[in-house]
Amino acid sequence: MFRPVHLIVALLSALAVAGCAAPGVEPTVSERRTVEVPELRADKPGEMLDPAFAPERLRGIDVCETLRAAGLEKYGTPAPEFSPDGFGTCSNYMKDHNGKDFGATLYFDYAVQEPSKHQIAGLPAEMSENGTGTCFVSAAYAGADLKMFETARGVGIQLSSEQGDACSPAVQLLTDVIDVVRNKPQVNARTSGGLAGFDPCEITDPEVLRRAMAGANPDSSGGRGLYECKWFGENGVVAVVSFQLGSMQETSVPPGAPPPPPLDLGAPTAVEVYLDPPSCAIEWEHRKAAADSEFVHVEISNSESVPLDPCTSAGDLARQVRSKLPRA
């Protein structure tokens, strides 16, 4: 049975293998020994801090099965159903050993704002508690330019408990999740013919993307995620390509706005267009799942009103992305 412990004790015990100090901080001294902490450059853009979390590998791992394999039974009785939210997030709303609500959510693509407070399983980590029984812990696996307000990417746990101390089990659970990813990866069956295995940043043709952004030089350095990529142009145009699991938005055009031009991505694809000036989004179903659908979201935003029609540009980009994907 899991027994909550004081937060400091939990951190010292869960993190001692790799040490608790971050780069530039003195190594942690425990009652037993001093642990030397390797320097991990979480402030170095794009640097992978652990090859086990390389994007091409992580996309092939099932987030819900990872949460299951991390051993929720230590904390109580897991709910039979795990609840995915897209490809990289999964929750289990369970009961602890005292019958109280205990909810755990795992994120594979988490924005780690200050990855220098602690270390969890050898990775730069941060932790925050909102005072209402919810704790967020995360560990960075890829660095970013923190001085330029870009966020490091990591794996995170959001844990809610009625027992008061939510951070101790959150640290322990994240430590176990990292061990599962490193040593017992849970294969994601969706990668076969599905969207989960594709890189949204690499699937676009650079020239088509540049035209869709009115000739801008696309910069994705601050918008690279596992299942979403954002490109920022010097002219203010923003392009987005994301792979999602759930329900598509319904076609929507604001009153008084001209309808977007017809778009044919090839039958029998269902296409939804969502116009919200100065942005236009196009979505289409890639394949049906048991409860939800895998779908692609392509969006162009023209906040600076450069000479371009966002729906036409989004349509051109959507056709190119669609041509690179398998017909599921």
Tab-separated table of C-alpha atoms in Angstrom:
chain	number	residue	atom	x	y	z
A	1	MET	CA	0.000	0.000	0.000
A	2	PHE	CA	1.251	3.454	-0.813
A	3	ARG	CA	1.820	5.555	2.314
A	4	PRO	CA	2.044	9.350	1.803
A	5	VAL	CA	5.207	10.877	3.201
A	6	HIS	CA	6.411	14.401	3.748
A	7	LEU	CA	7.242	16.151	0.477
A	8	ILE	CA	10.930	16.732	1.236
A	9	VAL	CA	11.433	13.118	2.243
A	10	ALA	CA	9.688	11.980	-0.947
A	11	LEU	CA	11.945	14.126	-3.092
A	12	LEU	CA	15.108	12.954	-1.384
A	13	SER	CA	14.181	9.298	-1.677
A	14	ALA	CA	12.734	9.392	-5.208
A	15	LEU	CA	15.427	11.596	-6.691
A	16	ALA	CA	18.559	10.518	-4.845
A	17	VAL	CA	19.720	8.148	-7.559
A	18	ALA	CA	20.526	11.048	-9.850
A	19	GLY	CA	20.646	13.846	-7.271
A	20	CYS	CA	18.255	16.729	-6.685
A	21	ALA	CA	20.341	19.663	-7.774
A	22	ALA	CA	20.013	21.331	-11.136
A	23	PRO	CA	22.805	22.845	-13.207
A	24	GLY	CA	24.426	25.684	-11.293
A	25	VAL	CA	23.124	24.460	-7.925
A	26	GLU	CA	25.224	22.691	-5.305
A	27	PRO	CA	24.737	18.900	-5.177
A	28	THR	CA	22.220	17.718	-2.590
A	29	VAL	CA	23.711	16.371	0.646
A	30	SER	CA	21.730	13.587	2.270
A	31	GLU	CA	22.448	11.876	5.571
A	32	ARG	CA	24.283	9.100	3.716
A	33	ARG	CA	26.315	10.670	0.945
A	34	THR	CA	26.842	13.487	-1.475
A	35	VAL	CA	25.494	12.724	-4.955
A	36	GLU	CA	27.277	14.240	-7.930
A	37	VAL	CA	24.768	15.599	-10.407
A	38	PRO	CA	25.558	15.554	-14.142
A	39	GLU	CA	25.084	18.847	-15.943
A	40	LEU	CA	21.962	18.741	-18.104
A	41	ARG	CA	21.486	21.729	-20.377
A	42	ALA	CA	17.745	22.260	-20.300
A	43	ASP	CA	18.404	25.788	-21.618
A	44	LYS	CA	19.990	24.518	-24.833
A	45	PRO	CA	17.349	24.563	-27.604
A	46	GLY	CA	16.547	21.221	-29.139
A	47	GLU	CA	19.033	19.213	-27.096
A	48	MET	CA	17.727	15.768	-26.133
A	49	LEU	CA	18.441	15.059	-22.493
A	50	ASP	CA	17.493	11.388	-22.724
A	51	PRO	CA	17.430	9.389	-25.986
A	52	ALA	CA	14.610	7.219	-24.597
A	53	PHE	CA	12.355	10.248	-25.103
A	54	ALA	CA	13.404	11.023	-28.664
A	55	PRO	CA	10.225	12.153	-30.460
A	56	GLU	CA	10.293	9.368	-33.054
A	57	ARG	CA	10.486	6.818	-30.225
A	58	LEU	CA	7.953	8.480	-27.944
A	59	ARG	CA	5.354	8.669	-30.734
A	60	GLY	CA	5.428	4.878	-30.872
A	61	ILE	CA	4.634	4.463	-27.170
A	62	ASP	CA	1.069	4.202	-25.869
A	63	VAL	CA	0.445	6.864	-23.228
A	64	CYS	CA	-2.481	5.058	-21.541
A	65	GLU	CA	-0.632	1.750	-21.369
A	66	THR	CA	2.375	3.585	-19.918
A	67	LEU	CA	0.205	5.021	-17.148
A	68	ARG	CA	-1.205	1.551	-16.506
A	69	ALA	CA	2.268	-0.039	-16.419
A	70	ALA	CA	3.522	2.572	-13.922
A	71	GLY	CA	1.629	0.746	-11.169
A	72	LEU	CA	-1.417	2.741	-10.129
A	73	GLU	CA	-2.322	-0.160	-7.827
A	74	LYS	CA	0.210	1.214	-5.318
A	75	TYR	CA	-2.118	4.122	-4.685
A	76	GLY	CA	-5.506	2.410	-4.640
A	77	THR	CA	-7.957	0.881	-7.104
A	78	PRO	CA	-7.537	2.098	-10.703
A	79	ALA	CA	-10.672	2.705	-12.731
A	80	PRO	CA	-11.191	0.034	-15.414
A	81	GLU	CA	-11.329	2.701	-18.135
A	82	PHE	CA	-8.391	4.894	-19.025
A	83	SER	CA	-9.346	8.212	-20.638
A	84	PRO	CA	-7.138	9.407	-23.518
A	85	ASP	CA	-7.142	13.073	-24.520
A	86	GLY	CA	-5.511	13.122	-27.913
A	87	PHE	CA	-2.474	10.972	-28.617
A	88	GLY	CA	-0.177	12.168	-25.836
A	89	THR	CA	-2.389	12.503	-22.756
A	90	CYS	CA	-4.227	9.945	-20.653
A	91	SER	CA	-6.031	9.979	-17.308
A	92	ASN	CA	-7.328	7.510	-14.762
A	93	TYR	CA	-9.891	8.690	-12.223
A	94	MET	CA	-9.588	6.125	-9.465
A	95	LYS	CA	-10.038	5.661	-5.732
A	96	ASP	CA	-7.176	5.558	-3.238
A	97	HIS	CA	-6.835	2.937	-0.520
A	98	ASN	CA	-9.225	4.925	1.669
A	99	GLY	CA	-11.899	5.121	-1.020
A	100	LYS	CA	-11.190	8.804	-1.728
A	101	ASP	CA	-10.966	10.299	-5.214
A	102	PHE	CA	-7.498	10.036	-6.728
A	103	GLY	CA	-6.963	11.246	-10.285
A	104	ALA	CA	-3.781	10.892	-12.316
A	105	THR	CA	-3.120	12.385	-15.754
A	106	LEU	CA	0.014	11.627	-17.775
A	107	TYR	CA	1.301	14.026	-20.440
A	108	PHE	CA	3.927	12.957	-22.970
A	109	ASP	CA	4.335	16.484	-24.379
A	110	TYR	CA	4.416	18.884	-21.436
A	111	ALA	CA	5.749	22.440	-21.291
A	112	VAL	CA	8.317	22.527	-18.468
A	113	GLN	CA	8.589	26.183	-17.529
A	114	GLU	CA	11.462	26.060	-15.005
A	115	PRO	CA	13.354	22.781	-15.350
A	116	SER	CA	15.984	23.675	-12.779
A	117	LYS	CA	14.259	23.266	-9.439
A	118	HIS	CA	14.769	19.529	-8.959
A	119	GLN	CA	15.760	16.355	-10.734
A	120	ILE	CA	13.459	13.390	-11.190
A	121	ALA	CA	15.006	10.150	-12.424
A	122	GLY	CA	18.024	12.138	-13.592
A	123	LEU	CA	16.085	14.719	-15.625
A	124	PRO	CA	15.679	18.445	-14.825
A	125	ALA	CA	12.286	18.822	-13.193
A	126	GLU	CA	9.808	21.213	-11.671
A	127	MET	CA	6.908	20.839	-9.300
A	128	SER	CA	3.976	23.024	-8.302
A	129	GLU	CA	0.978	22.596	-6.041
A	130	ASN	CA	-2.152	24.696	-6.343
A	131	GLY	CA	-3.173	24.370	-2.713
A	132	THR	CA	-6.368	22.471	-3.446
A	133	GLY	CA	-4.994	18.950	-3.496
A	134	THR	CA	-3.593	19.031	-7.024
A	135	CYS	CA	0.109	18.739	-7.838
A	136	PHE	CA	1.913	19.103	-11.165
A	137	VAL	CA	5.333	17.503	-11.603
A	138	SER	CA	7.279	17.343	-14.832
A	139	ALA	CA	10.712	16.343	-16.091
A	140	ALA	CA	12.288	17.827	-19.210
A	141	TYR	CA	13.589	15.514	-21.907
A	142	ALA	CA	14.351	18.249	-24.488
A	143	GLY	CA	15.810	21.676	-23.855
A	144	ALA	CA	14.712	25.100	-25.086
A	145	ASP	CA	15.900	28.692	-25.091
A	146	LEU	CA	14.493	29.616	-21.696
A	147	LYS	CA	15.826	33.166	-21.912
A	148	MET	CA	13.736	33.661	-25.045
A	149	PHE	CA	10.635	32.315	-23.236
A	150	GLU	CA	10.621	29.072	-25.172
A	151	THR	CA	9.665	26.133	-22.974
A	152	ALA	CA	11.543	22.894	-22.528
A	153	ARG	CA	9.511	19.811	-23.464
A	154	GLY	CA	8.965	17.031	-21.009
A	155	VAL	CA	6.789	14.346	-19.516
A	156	GLY	CA	4.376	15.425	-16.794
A	157	ILE	CA	1.962	14.164	-14.159
A	158	GLN	CA	-1.067	16.012	-12.834
A	159	LEU	CA	-2.296	14.348	-9.667
A	160	SER	CA	-5.344	15.195	-7.568
A	161	SER	CA	-5.878	13.672	-4.158
A	162	GLU	CA	-8.249	14.234	-1.236
A	163	GLN	CA	-5.548	13.125	1.209
A	164	GLY	CA	-3.700	16.449	1.291
A	165	ASP	CA	-0.231	15.480	0.042
A	166	ALA	CA	-0.534	15.131	-3.720
A	167	CYS	CA	3.104	15.852	-4.615
A	168	SER	CA	4.710	12.835	-2.955
A	169	PRO	CA	2.723	10.270	-4.993
A	170	ALA	CA	3.070	12.486	-8.087
A	171	VAL	CA	6.877	12.412	-7.866
A	172	GLN	CA	6.839	8.656	-7.297
A	173	LEU	CA	4.431	8.067	-10.190
A	174	LEU	CA	6.466	10.199	-12.600
A	175	THR	CA	9.621	8.348	-11.562
A	176	ASP	CA	7.898	5.053	-12.412
A	177	VAL	CA	6.592	6.432	-15.732
A	178	ILE	CA	10.104	7.435	-16.761
A	179	ASP	CA	11.332	3.944	-15.893
A	180	VAL	CA	8.585	2.386	-18.037
A	181	VAL	CA	9.462	4.564	-21.047
A	182	ARG	CA	13.162	3.819	-20.677
A	183	ASN	CA	13.037	0.113	-19.970
A	184	LYS	CA	9.561	-1.290	-20.720
A	185	PRO	CA	8.062	0.838	-23.520
A	186	GLN	CA	4.412	0.093	-24.234
A	187	VAL	CA	3.948	-0.157	-28.006
A	188	ASN	CA	1.211	2.047	-29.450
A	189	ALA	CA	-0.928	0.022	-31.846
A	190	ARG	CA	-2.181	3.266	-33.421
A	191	THR	CA	1.149	3.881	-35.122
A	192	SER	CA	0.280	1.248	-37.751
A	193	GLY	CA	-1.471	3.202	-40.491
A	194	GLY	CA	-2.474	5.929	-38.065
A	195	LEU	CA	-1.366	9.477	-37.369
A	196	ALA	CA	0.436	8.791	-34.092
A	197	GLY	CA	3.708	7.834	-35.755
A	198	PHE	CA	4.061	10.893	-38.018
A	199	ASP	CA	6.004	14.061	-37.287
A	200	PRO	CA	3.776	17.089	-38.016
A	201	CYS	CA	6.853	19.298	-38.435
A	202	GLU	CA	8.404	17.097	-41.105
A	203	ILE	CA	5.340	16.167	-43.138
A	204	THR	CA	4.969	19.553	-44.810
A	205	ASP	CA	6.713	20.515	-48.041
A	206	PRO	CA	8.826	23.632	-47.299
A	207	GLU	CA	7.880	25.396	-50.530
A	208	VAL	CA	4.138	24.740	-50.119
A	209	LEU	CA	4.379	25.939	-46.533
A	210	ARG	CA	6.213	29.096	-47.578
A	211	ARG	CA	3.533	29.914	-50.169
A	212	ALA	CA	0.782	29.260	-47.625
A	213	MET	CA	2.472	31.800	-45.354
A	214	ALA	CA	2.620	34.476	-48.072
A	215	GLY	CA	6.309	33.973	-48.766
A	216	ALA	CA	7.478	34.107	-45.147
A	217	ASN	CA	10.368	32.026	-43.864
A	218	PRO	CA	8.670	29.465	-41.610
A	219	ASP	CA	10.232	29.222	-38.148
A	220	SER	CA	9.117	26.265	-36.011
A	221	SER	CA	11.821	26.574	-33.341
A	222	GLY	CA	9.317	27.642	-30.703
A	223	GLY	CA	6.453	25.415	-31.769
A	224	ARG	CA	7.690	21.860	-32.203
A	225	GLY	CA	5.585	19.299	-30.373
A	226	LEU	CA	5.016	15.573	-30.643
A	227	TYR	CA	1.672	15.907	-32.412
A	228	GLU	CA	1.497	19.612	-33.295
A	229	CYS	CA	3.815	21.955	-35.149
A	230	LYS	CA	3.552	25.747	-35.375
A	231	TRP	CA	5.474	27.889	-37.829
A	232	PHE	CA	5.855	31.621	-37.268
A	233	GLY	CA	6.570	33.972	-40.162
A	234	GLU	CA	8.289	37.341	-39.916
A	235	ASN	CA	5.176	38.789	-41.600
A	236	GLY	CA	2.947	37.696	-38.703
A	237	VAL	CA	1.412	34.690	-40.486
A	238	VAL	CA	1.207	31.526	-38.371
A	239	ALA	CA	0.664	28.004	-39.723
A	240	VAL	CA	-0.351	24.974	-37.656
A	241	VAL	CA	-0.478	21.277	-38.482
A	242	SER	CA	-1.626	18.913	-35.728
A	243	PHE	CA	-2.724	15.305	-35.414
A	244	GLN	CA	-5.595	14.798	-33.017
A	245	LEU	CA	-7.790	12.123	-31.506
A	246	GLY	CA	-11.375	13.028	-30.669
A	247	SER	CA	-14.106	14.899	-32.522
A	248	MET	CA	-13.655	17.403	-35.324
A	249	GLN	CA	-15.063	20.913	-35.056
A	250	GLU	CA	-18.251	21.481	-37.007
A	251	THR	CA	-18.057	23.747	-40.029
A	252	SER	CA	-18.579	27.293	-38.849
A	253	VAL	CA	-18.646	30.657	-40.639
A	254	PRO	CA	-19.376	33.887	-38.713
A	255	PRO	CA	-22.487	35.833	-39.743
A	256	GLY	CA	-21.746	38.187	-42.617
A	257	ALA	CA	-18.485	36.500	-43.538
A	258	PRO	CA	-18.166	35.074	-47.062
A	259	PRO	CA	-18.158	31.273	-47.138
A	260	PRO	CA	-14.742	29.676	-47.677
A	261	PRO	CA	-14.004	28.260	-51.129
A	262	PRO	CA	-14.971	24.609	-51.732
A	263	LEU	CA	-12.236	22.182	-50.796
A	264	ASP	CA	-11.832	18.685	-52.187
A	265	LEU	CA	-9.272	16.464	-50.486
A	266	GLY	CA	-10.423	13.349	-52.272
A	267	ALA	CA	-13.483	11.203	-51.553
A	268	PRO	CA	-14.657	9.887	-49.212
A	269	THR	CA	-12.865	12.310	-46.890
A	270	ALA	CA	-15.169	14.461	-44.744
A	271	VAL	CA	-13.805	18.000	-44.544
A	272	GLU	CA	-14.769	20.589	-41.948
A	273	VAL	CA	-13.803	24.251	-42.301
A	274	TYR	CA	-13.806	26.572	-39.305
A	275	LEU	CA	-13.510	30.260	-40.150
A	276	ASP	CA	-12.690	32.639	-37.324
A	277	PRO	CA	-11.104	35.746	-38.904
A	278	PRO	CA	-8.225	36.277	-39.157
A	279	SER	CA	-7.798	32.488	-38.919
A	280	CYS	CA	-9.117	29.584	-40.943
A	281	ALA	CA	-8.844	25.927	-39.917
A	282	ILE	CA	-9.445	22.801	-41.993
A	283	GLU	CA	-9.963	19.373	-40.477
A	284	TRP	CA	-10.508	15.952	-41.987
A	285	GLU	CA	-10.913	12.482	-40.591
A	286	HIS	CA	-7.983	10.147	-41.126
A	287	ARG	CA	-9.592	7.044	-39.653
A	288	LYS	CA	-12.284	6.098	-37.189
A	289	ALA	CA	-11.442	4.682	-33.793
A	290	ALA	CA	-13.604	2.760	-31.332
A	291	ALA	CA	-14.911	5.900	-29.628
A	292	ASP	CA	-13.204	8.851	-31.319
A	293	SER	CA	-11.595	9.595	-34.659
A	294	GLU	CA	-8.065	10.377	-35.713
A	295	PHE	CA	-8.102	13.632	-37.621
A	296	VAL	CA	-5.765	16.257	-39.034
A	297	HIS	CA	-6.024	19.960	-38.215
A	298	VAL	CA	-4.434	22.552	-40.535
A	299	GLU	CA	-4.724	26.248	-39.709
A	300	ILE	CA	-3.495	29.561	-41.088
A	301	SER	CA	-3.697	32.774	-39.068
A	302	ASN	CA	-3.239	36.154	-40.753
A	303	SER	CA	-3.226	38.548	-37.800
A	304	GLU	CA	-1.239	41.241	-39.635
A	305	SER	CA	-3.638	41.276	-42.610
A	306	VAL	CA	-0.999	40.572	-45.230
A	307	PRO	CA	-2.396	39.915	-48.727
A	308	LEU	CA	-3.567	36.334	-48.357
A	309	ASP	CA	-6.833	34.440	-47.885
A	310	PRO	CA	-6.312	32.173	-44.850
A	311	CYS	CA	-8.822	29.569	-46.090
A	312	THR	CA	-7.227	29.308	-49.524
A	313	SER	CA	-3.768	29.023	-47.970
A	314	ALA	CA	-4.975	26.469	-45.418
A	315	GLY	CA	-6.587	24.474	-48.237
A	316	ASP	CA	-3.372	24.386	-50.257
A	317	LEU	CA	-1.407	23.240	-47.230
A	318	ALA	CA	-4.080	20.663	-46.326
A	319	ARG	CA	-3.925	19.092	-49.784
A	320	GLN	CA	-0.151	18.733	-49.526
A	321	VAL	CA	-0.292	17.219	-46.015
A	322	ARG	CA	-3.048	14.845	-47.069
A	323	SER	CA	-0.917	13.620	-49.986
A	324	LYS	CA	1.857	12.583	-47.582
A	325	LEU	CA	-0.388	10.526	-45.297
A	326	PRO	CA	-1.512	6.935	-45.870
A	327	ARG	CA	-5.099	6.423	-46.907
A	328	ALA	CA	-6.460	4.694	-43.821
